């Protein structure tokens, strides 16, 4: 399935706040365009996962608004969830279901026509190299295999906004390549991808725009070149740029 | 301080782990509860001793004579504790095979695995002795208080029998491991331990029903017919009972036999125990193909999809299968009673009503815990475009449907005997199952499905409320069946009050998903 580019942003966060013992997300404003590959970076505890969990409907913010393709995700969470797929960093899947059964279940949850879902599922299973294990229960699967099953579940209902929290952690080189290929392919069809990662080379190579958050706020945003300009570096890697930005922020705090 | 890697060093390590595990199980990991635990332990000891004294004192008004009737009751108690000990030890051995907590570390270290497993087998025996002492101790003390200190020999009997039972359990589990393989041993041994644990009680009940048409074990064991049928008092069958009554040579023989059996088992099994553990660890990395391979996606409503998922997971849960089997096993005597009295008066069948209602409540509570708290993929469920209400109602329907599948055959048979009694029982089953399910929903806390065995410890309030609710609904249904309507109304009110109290003290949830 492909989506036409629209002027409506895929995601708009305004004044987003979430406090646990201390502020995790602190007045975050963020706009992500439809059909773009966006990498959200930040040091540990910066508020990346909390932000994404709020967007996926897994946490309620203390303040602010969340709009997904123009749908107010706080007022109408069900409508927003129809458009979103969420893959957490530690995917929890059903140990006693096979990948095939898992995909059937996920398609059922999103109320996708069974015949259509099966065709898509077979394709995703093949692309992710899950074919030989499609009818084995997941309880013996490695972390990488589970990650791929969770990703397959996220793709089977053809979401318009795909949110991935550290999707490449624990994957071997081959699996990592498969996942990156799938994500790039989805972006080509108009799907918006938001991904957090600590593997900065991946963000550097795949993301059209990069957002850096620290202490629950967006401290920098743009293409890699724009971020380089912002830090006064012209030829350095994203890693250098990122470390500079975070160091500046710490010094300012 | 003992030398590292010696038997005593490992024993200290095991005792520390056992103690912390035990405390965590009793306190659900909450340190505040530790001081409360001491008070509860004292209260339990006082209550159990008073209960034991209350039960034993009428039998010992004129002193306890070691006649056939006394020996039958003591021997039956010894058998009962033996089945419990074997069942408990089998569960511990199975856990020692499959729990991975520190085995990777131990087996990858350069120490002798034989030493580790010698200590582990002895620890299983020690845990068995401890548990049996807690349960049997009050009765032994009550006998000693009423009839003299000779009955304290009962503690020696526990020691000897625990040795024998642990040895038997280890050999049986290792035997299962060798015959059915590491993949199936976990489930098979859980089922076998459940059957052994329940077999004696159920067997006596079945014999009571078949011979005298009553479900009472005591009536059957004390009946003239049974007393006449048992072997004379000189038979070896009564040796454990004589030992418990203070016959020192017999007692020493029993302890010696138990310890010898345990030592021989350790010698035979400790060496290969490590190999079994390594084989069992491989199971965690093996994938099992689904026997009924799904060839195509099935079109269904969202709710049906949710129900189907719950049923598939429940069906594939080994712990649940063994627990359900236990429930079904305990329903066997009522079923037998139903069959035995079929066509006679409805009177004796009234006993079925509370048993079925109680069993349904307990089964529903377990299933609801698995479906609600034991949800494997909470993020997926919360991020799906399905309302929380629909997810919960699908889970409730899956739980209640499963309970009905288990009790429906008995309910059907009861309906053939008495439509009215079946209707009362059905109403009780629905109320008891719904109440237990609601309590599990109110007290839900995200947990792993594999923690099912410890679900009672995560919320003592939920456990208490679930038990009280099942008991009150069972009593109310039984009282209605026996036409005591006023008492029934009172008991039903208590059941409702239990639910109201549980609802009032339920943990408050934040607005977060």
GROMACS .gro file of N, CA, C and O in nm, chain B residues 31-41:
model
   44
  284UNK      N    1   0.920  -0.496   5.145
  284UNK     CA    2   0.991  -0.506   5.273
  284UNK      C    3   0.901  -0.473   5.392
  284UNK      O    4   0.919  -0.527   5.501
  285UNK      N    5   0.802  -0.385   5.367
  285UNK     CA    6   0.713  -0.344   5.476
  285UNK      C    7   0.638  -0.464   5.534
  285UNK      O    8   0.599  -0.465   5.648
  286UNK      N    9   0.619  -0.564   5.446
  286UNK     CA   10   0.538  -0.678   5.490
  286UNK      C   11   0.616  -0.775   5.579
  286UNK      O   12   0.558  -0.866   5.636
  287UNK      N   13   0.749  -0.758   5.588
  287UNK     CA   14   0.830  -0.854   5.662
  287UNK      C   15   0.792  -0.857   5.810
  287UNK      O   16   0.786  -0.964   5.871
  288UNK      N   17   0.768  -0.737   5.869
  288UNK     CA   18   0.733  -0.735   6.011
  288UNK      C   19   0.593  -0.793   6.031
  288UNK      O   20   0.568  -0.865   6.128
  289UNK      N   21   0.506  -0.766   5.937
  289UNK     CA   22   0.370  -0.820   5.943
  289UNK      C   23   0.373  -0.972   5.934
  289UNK      O   24   0.292  -1.042   5.996
  290UNK      N   25   0.471  -1.020   5.857
  290UNK     CA   26   0.483  -1.164   5.834
  290UNK      C   27   0.507  -1.239   5.965
  290UNK      O   28   0.450  -1.346   5.988
  291UNK      N   29   0.589  -1.180   6.053
  291UNK     CA   30   0.617  -1.242   6.183
  291UNK      C   31   0.488  -1.257   6.262
  291UNK      O   32   0.460  -1.365   6.317
  292UNK      N   33   0.408  -1.152   6.263
  292UNK     CA   34   0.281  -1.156   6.335
  292UNK      C   35   0.188  -1.263   6.275
  292UNK      O   36   0.122  -1.338   6.347
  293UNK      N   37   0.187  -1.266   6.142
  293UNK     CA   38   0.100  -1.364   6.074
  293UNK      C   39   0.145  -1.507   6.104
  293UNK      O   40   0.063  -1.597   6.120
  294UNK      N   41   0.277  -1.528   6.112
  294UNK     CA   42   0.331  -1.661   6.141
  294UNK      C   43   0.288  -1.704   6.281
  294UNK      O   44   0.245  -1.819   6.301
   0.00000   0.00000   0.00000
